[in-house]
Amino acid sequence: MDKRVIFAVAGSGKTTLLTERLTERSRTLILTHTVNNERHLRTKVISRFGFLPDGIRIMTWFEFLHGFCCRPLLQLQLGTRGLSFEQPRLKISRSHRLHFQDQAGRIYHNRLSLLLMHREMMPAVCARLERYFDELLIDEVQDFAGHDFNFLLKLCAANVSVLLAGDFYQHTFDTSRDGNTNGTLHEDIIRYEAHFREAGIMPDRETLSKTWRCSQTVCTFISSHLNIGIEAHGLHATLIETVSDRVRAAALHQDDGVIKLFYREHHRYGCYSMNWGASKGLDHFQDVCIVLGSSHWPLFTREKLSTLPAPSRNKLYVACSRARGNITFVPETLLRPFRT
């Protein structure tokens, strides 16, 4: 069985690659982390066929863990009552029920995959996967973390074709965290690739190595300022501008044709906006305005953005790579009068 992980750059056609391999007779399970990504994938599949074929299932990760794995295999045995998204408060042995469940019987979401592995359910999980599907596709694989990453590698041992896809540098969310489990997973791409190789999954950095979305201008900015390598298929140029006056900033704030991307709390500025990280996976923006906070703007002016902590740098990479056209940078201080 072919088992690969494709490392894609932003805008390189990852979703298209995943969906174009499908046919109306496919028996394929597609998993992703967030509800937004699940909705986007579902829309792509339906737009291709005009409907969602019976053999194709698209699920979020926790829908899969809970609905496909845990409920059929463990619910009666453990008397589980759904998921808890609270952090476990008890440091207690894994042999005790309360390591995995709260007092009401809800399973801690960040230990759901651990529970299945602890109960030695992986052979049964893989057997269920093989029974219903011939192929497993994972989108945004870089977001799998904690115990979920270990579970994913074990899941890929099932006798089905496996294709994982993601952008290491778009790691902005974790499916779950639990103490130090895989706490350094995303610190180094070479070590990250090694985990897949050891599990028999071959890394591929070539297939989706160039972007269709971003101009060469934007790619050069990302490569030189964020130290994240990305190239464009075309050589067309766009503009990267800086706004430093209040009149222009106010006009941008009112312009609903340009998305404003904030580091956080975008909803407080009363305009067409999102947060940097939340824009991941969206492909329909032409020009974007990136708002830099008080800790980001000095680094931008000194061309030191590559020194940002990895989580912030990755989110800024996501924001920059949303642009099909121009990017305008503006300091948050100029938009502060609109903040509520």
Coordinates of C-alpha atoms in Angstrom, one line a residue:
M1 CA 0.0 0.0 0.0
D2 CA 1.2 3.5 -0.9
K3 CA 1.8 5.6 2.2
R4 CA 3.0 9.2 1.8
V5 CA 3.1 12.5 3.5
I6 CA 3.3 15.5 1.2
F7 CA 4.8 18.7 2.6
A8 CA 3.0 21.5 0.7
V9 CA 3.6 25.2 0.6
A10 CA 0.7 27.6 1.0
G11 CA -1.5 27.8 -2.1
S12 CA 0.1 24.9 -3.9
G13 CA -3.1 23.0 -4.5
K14 CA -3.2 20.7 -1.5
T15 CA -7.0 20.4 -1.3
T16 CA -7.2 20.0 -5.1
L17 CA -4.7 17.2 -5.0
L18 CA -6.6 15.4 -2.3
T19 CA -10.0 15.7 -3.9
E20 CA -9.0 15.0 -7.5
R21 CA -7.8 11.5 -6.6
L22 CA -11.4 10.7 -5.7
T23 CA -14.0 8.9 -7.9
E24 CA -17.7 8.3 -7.4
R25 CA -16.8 4.7 -6.4
S26 CA -14.1 5.7 -3.9
R27 CA -14.2 4.2 -0.4
T28 CA -12.2 7.0 1.2
L29 CA -12.1 8.5 4.6
I30 CA -10.9 12.2 4.8
L31 CA -9.9 13.6 8.2
T32 CA -9.0 17.1 9.2
H33 CA -8.7 19.0 12.4
T34 CA -11.2 21.9 12.3
V35 CA -14.8 22.3 11.4
N36 CA -13.9 25.0 8.9
N37 CA -11.5 22.7 7.1
E38 CA -14.1 19.9 7.1
R39 CA -16.6 22.2 5.6
H40 CA -14.2 23.4 3.0
L41 CA -13.3 19.8 1.9
R42 CA -16.9 18.8 1.8
T43 CA -17.7 21.8 -0.5
K44 CA -14.8 20.9 -2.8
V45 CA -16.0 17.3 -3.1
I46 CA -19.6 18.2 -3.7
S47 CA -18.6 20.9 -6.3
R48 CA -16.7 18.2 -8.2
F49 CA -19.4 15.5 -8.3
G50 CA -22.5 17.5 -7.7
F51 CA -23.2 15.4 -4.6
L52 CA -21.2 13.6 -1.9
P53 CA -20.7 10.0 -3.0
D54 CA -21.8 7.3 -0.6
G55 CA -18.3 5.8 -0.1
I56 CA -16.6 9.1 0.8
R57 CA -16.7 10.2 4.4
I58 CA -15.3 13.6 5.6
M59 CA -14.9 14.0 9.3
T60 CA -13.2 16.2 11.9
W61 CA -10.6 14.4 13.9
F62 CA -12.6 14.3 17.1
E63 CA -15.7 13.2 15.2
F64 CA -13.6 10.3 14.0
L65 CA -12.0 9.5 17.4
H66 CA -15.3 9.6 19.3
G67 CA -17.9 8.5 16.8
F68 CA -16.0 6.0 14.6
C69 CA -13.6 4.6 17.2
C70 CA -14.6 5.1 20.8
R71 CA -18.4 4.8 20.8
P72 CA -18.5 1.5 18.9
L73 CA -15.6 0.0 20.8
L74 CA -15.7 1.3 24.3
Q75 CA -18.9 3.2 25.2
L76 CA -20.8 0.2 26.7
Q77 CA -17.7 -1.0 28.5
L78 CA -16.8 2.4 30.0
G79 CA -20.2 4.1 30.2
T80 CA -18.9 7.2 28.5
R81 CA -21.0 10.3 28.1
G82 CA -19.4 12.4 25.4
L83 CA -16.3 14.5 25.5
S84 CA -15.0 17.1 27.9
F85 CA -12.8 19.9 26.5
E86 CA -11.6 20.8 30.0
Q87 CA -8.0 20.1 31.0
P88 CA -7.7 17.0 33.2
R89 CA -7.1 18.3 36.8
L90 CA -6.1 15.0 38.3
K91 CA -2.7 13.5 38.2
I92 CA -3.7 9.9 38.6
S93 CA -2.6 6.5 37.2
R94 CA -3.7 5.5 33.8
S95 CA -5.2 2.4 35.3
H96 CA -7.8 4.6 37.0
R97 CA -10.9 5.7 35.2
L98 CA -10.5 9.3 36.2
H99 CA -7.2 9.6 34.3
F100 CA -9.4 9.6 31.1
Q101 CA -12.9 10.6 32.3
D102 CA -14.3 13.3 34.4
Q103 CA -16.8 12.6 37.3
A104 CA -19.7 12.8 34.8
G105 CA -18.2 10.1 32.5
R106 CA -17.1 12.5 29.8
I107 CA -13.7 11.6 28.2
Y108 CA -11.1 14.3 28.2
H109 CA -10.6 15.2 24.5
N110 CA -6.8 15.4 24.8
R111 CA -6.7 11.8 26.1
L112 CA -9.2 10.2 23.8
S113 CA -6.6 8.8 21.5
L114 CA -4.5 7.8 24.5
L115 CA -7.4 5.9 25.9
L116 CA -7.9 3.9 22.8
M117 CA -4.2 3.0 22.7
H118 CA -4.1 2.3 26.4
R119 CA -7.0 -0.1 26.0
E120 CA -5.2 -1.8 23.1
M121 CA -7.9 -0.9 20.7
M122 CA -5.6 -0.1 17.7
P123 CA -6.1 -3.5 16.0
A124 CA -9.9 -3.1 16.3
V125 CA -9.7 0.6 15.1
C126 CA -7.6 -0.5 12.1
A127 CA -9.9 -3.4 11.3
R128 CA -12.9 -1.0 11.3
L129 CA -11.0 1.4 9.0
E130 CA -10.1 -1.5 6.6
R131 CA -13.7 -2.7 6.6
Y132 CA -15.3 0.5 5.4
F133 CA -12.5 2.2 3.5
D134 CA -9.7 1.5 1.0
E135 CA -8.0 4.9 1.4
L136 CA -7.2 7.4 4.2
L137 CA -6.6 11.0 3.5
I138 CA -5.4 13.5 6.2
D139 CA -5.6 17.2 5.6
E140 CA -3.5 19.7 7.7
V141 CA -1.5 16.9 9.1
Q142 CA 0.9 19.5 10.7
D143 CA -1.8 20.3 13.3
F144 CA -1.8 16.7 14.8
A145 CA 0.0 16.8 18.1
G146 CA 0.2 15.3 21.5
H147 CA -1.2 11.7 21.8
D148 CA -3.1 12.3 18.6
F149 CA 0.2 12.2 16.6
N150 CA 1.2 8.9 18.1
F151 CA -2.3 7.5 17.3
L152 CA -2.2 8.8 13.8
L153 CA 1.0 7.0 13.0
K154 CA -0.4 3.7 14.4
L155 CA -3.6 4.3 12.4
C156 CA -1.5 4.6 9.2
A157 CA -0.3 1.0 9.7
A158 CA -3.8 -0.2 8.6
N159 CA -4.0 -2.1 5.3
V160 CA -5.3 0.9 3.3
S161 CA -3.6 3.5 1.1
V162 CA -2.5 6.6 3.1
L163 CA -1.9 10.1 1.9
L164 CA -1.2 12.8 4.5
A165 CA -0.8 16.5 3.4
G166 CA 0.2 19.6 5.2
D167 CA 2.5 22.6 5.6
F168 CA 5.0 22.2 8.5
Y169 CA 5.2 26.0 8.8
Q170 CA 1.5 26.4 8.9
H171 CA 1.4 24.7 12.3
T172 CA -0.8 27.1 14.2
F173 CA -3.0 24.8 16.2
D174 CA -2.6 21.5 18.1
T175 CA -5.3 18.9 18.0
S176 CA -4.5 18.3 21.6
R177 CA -1.9 18.8 24.3
D178 CA -1.2 16.8 27.4
G179 CA 1.9 17.7 29.4
N180 CA 5.1 17.1 27.5
T181 CA 3.8 14.5 25.1
N182 CA 5.3 15.4 21.7
G183 CA 6.0 18.8 23.1
T184 CA 9.0 19.3 20.8
L185 CA 7.4 17.7 17.7
H186 CA 7.4 20.8 15.6
E187 CA 10.7 22.3 16.5
D188 CA 12.7 20.8 13.6
I189 CA 11.4 19.7 10.2
I190 CA 14.1 17.0 9.8
R191 CA 13.2 15.3 13.0
Y192 CA 9.5 15.7 12.2
E193 CA 10.0 13.9 8.9
A194 CA 11.9 11.1 10.6
H195 CA 8.8 10.2 12.7
F196 CA 7.0 9.5 9.4
R197 CA 9.9 7.5 7.9
E198 CA 10.1 5.3 11.0
A199 CA 6.4 4.6 10.6
G200 CA 6.8 3.6 7.0
I201 CA 5.4 6.8 5.6
M202 CA 7.5 8.4 2.9
P203 CA 8.0 12.2 3.0
D204 CA 7.5 14.1 -0.3
R205 CA 8.7 17.7 -0.5
E206 CA 8.5 18.1 -4.3
T207 CA 4.9 17.4 -5.5
L208 CA 3.5 20.6 -3.9
S209 CA 6.6 22.7 -3.6
K210 CA 5.4 25.8 -5.5
T211 CA 2.4 28.1 -4.9
W212 CA -0.3 28.9 -7.5
R213 CA -1.8 31.6 -5.2
C214 CA 0.9 34.0 -4.2
S215 CA 3.0 36.2 -6.5
Q216 CA 6.8 35.9 -6.7
T217 CA 6.8 39.3 -4.8
V218 CA 4.9 37.8 -1.9
C219 CA 7.1 34.6 -2.0
T220 CA 10.3 36.6 -1.9
F221 CA 9.0 38.6 1.1
I222 CA 8.1 35.4 3.0
S223 CA 11.4 33.7 2.2
S224 CA 13.5 36.7 3.1
H225 CA 11.6 38.1 6.0
L226 CA 10.2 35.0 7.7
N227 CA 12.9 32.6 6.6
I228 CA 10.3 30.1 5.2
G229 CA 11.2 28.9 1.7
I230 CA 8.4 29.3 -0.8
E231 CA 8.4 29.8 -4.6
A232 CA 5.7 30.8 -7.1
H233 CA 4.8 29.0 -10.3
G234 CA 4.5 32.3 -12.1
L235 CA 6.8 35.4 -12.2
H236 CA 4.1 38.1 -11.9
A237 CA 4.7 40.9 -9.5
T238 CA 2.4 42.5 -6.9
L239 CA 2.7 45.3 -4.4
I240 CA 3.8 45.2 -0.8
E241 CA 3.0 48.5 0.9
T242 CA 3.3 50.1 4.3
V243 CA 0.7 52.5 5.7
S244 CA 1.9 55.0 8.3
D245 CA -0.7 57.7 8.2
R246 CA -4.1 57.8 10.0
V247 CA -6.1 58.9 7.0
R248 CA -5.0 55.9 4.8
A249 CA -5.4 53.5 7.8
A250 CA -9.0 54.8 8.4
A251 CA -9.8 54.2 4.7
L252 CA -8.5 50.7 4.9
H253 CA -10.6 50.1 8.0
Q254 CA -13.7 51.0 6.1
D255 CA -12.8 49.1 2.9
D256 CA -14.8 45.9 2.9
G257 CA -13.0 44.8 -0.2
V258 CA -9.8 44.2 1.7
I259 CA -9.6 41.7 4.6
K260 CA -7.9 43.0 7.7
L261 CA -5.9 40.2 9.4
F262 CA -5.1 40.8 13.1
Y263 CA -2.8 38.8 15.4
R264 CA -5.7 38.4 17.8
E265 CA -9.1 40.0 18.9
H266 CA -10.0 41.0 15.4
H267 CA -13.7 41.2 16.4
R268 CA -12.9 44.3 18.6
Y269 CA -12.1 46.5 15.6
G270 CA -15.5 46.6 13.9
C271 CA -14.4 45.9 10.3
Y272 CA -14.1 43.0 7.7
S273 CA -11.4 41.0 9.6
M274 CA -10.1 37.8 10.9
N275 CA -7.2 36.7 13.0
W276 CA -3.9 35.6 11.3
G277 CA -4.2 31.9 12.3
A278 CA -7.9 31.6 11.7
S279 CA -7.4 32.5 8.0
K280 CA -5.6 29.3 7.4
G281 CA -7.2 27.2 4.6
L282 CA -9.0 30.2 3.0
D283 CA -8.2 30.8 -0.6
H284 CA -10.6 33.6 -1.8
F285 CA -8.8 36.8 -0.8
Q286 CA -7.3 39.1 -3.4
D287 CA -5.6 41.9 -1.5
V288 CA -5.0 41.6 2.3
C289 CA -4.1 44.1 5.0
I290 CA -2.0 42.7 7.7
V291 CA -2.1 44.5 11.1
L292 CA 1.0 44.3 13.1
G293 CA 0.9 44.7 16.9
S294 CA 3.2 46.6 19.1
S295 CA 5.7 43.7 19.4
H296 CA 5.6 43.0 15.7
W297 CA 5.9 46.4 14.1
P298 CA 9.5 47.2 15.4
L299 CA 10.6 43.8 14.1
F300 CA 9.0 44.6 10.7
T301 CA 10.7 48.0 10.4
R302 CA 14.1 46.4 11.3
E303 CA 13.5 43.4 9.0
K304 CA 13.7 41.1 12.0
L305 CA 10.4 39.2 11.6
S306 CA 12.2 35.9 11.3
T307 CA 13.1 36.2 15.0
L308 CA 9.5 36.0 16.1
P309 CA 8.6 32.9 18.2
A310 CA 7.7 30.0 15.9
P311 CA 3.9 30.1 16.7
S312 CA 3.7 33.8 15.8
R313 CA 5.9 33.5 12.8
N314 CA 3.8 30.6 11.5
K315 CA 0.6 32.6 11.9
L316 CA 2.1 35.6 10.1
Y317 CA 3.2 33.2 7.3
V318 CA -0.4 32.1 7.1
A319 CA -1.6 35.7 6.9
C320 CA 0.9 36.7 4.2
S321 CA 0.2 33.7 2.1
R322 CA -3.6 34.4 1.9
A323 CA -2.9 37.2 -0.7
R324 CA -3.4 36.5 -4.3
G325 CA -2.6 40.1 -5.0
N326 CA -1.2 42.9 -2.8
I327 CA -0.3 43.1 0.8
T328 CA -0.5 46.2 2.9
F329 CA 1.1 46.3 6.4
V330 CA -0.3 48.7 9.0
P331 CA 0.6 49.2 12.6
E332 CA -2.2 48.3 15.1
T333 CA -1.7 51.7 16.7
L334 CA -3.3 53.4 13.7
L335 CA -6.5 51.3 14.1
R336 CA -6.7 51.5 17.9
P337 CA -9.3 54.4 17.7
F338 CA -11.7 51.9 16.2
R339 CA -11.1 49.3 19.0
T340 CA -14.0 48.6 21.3

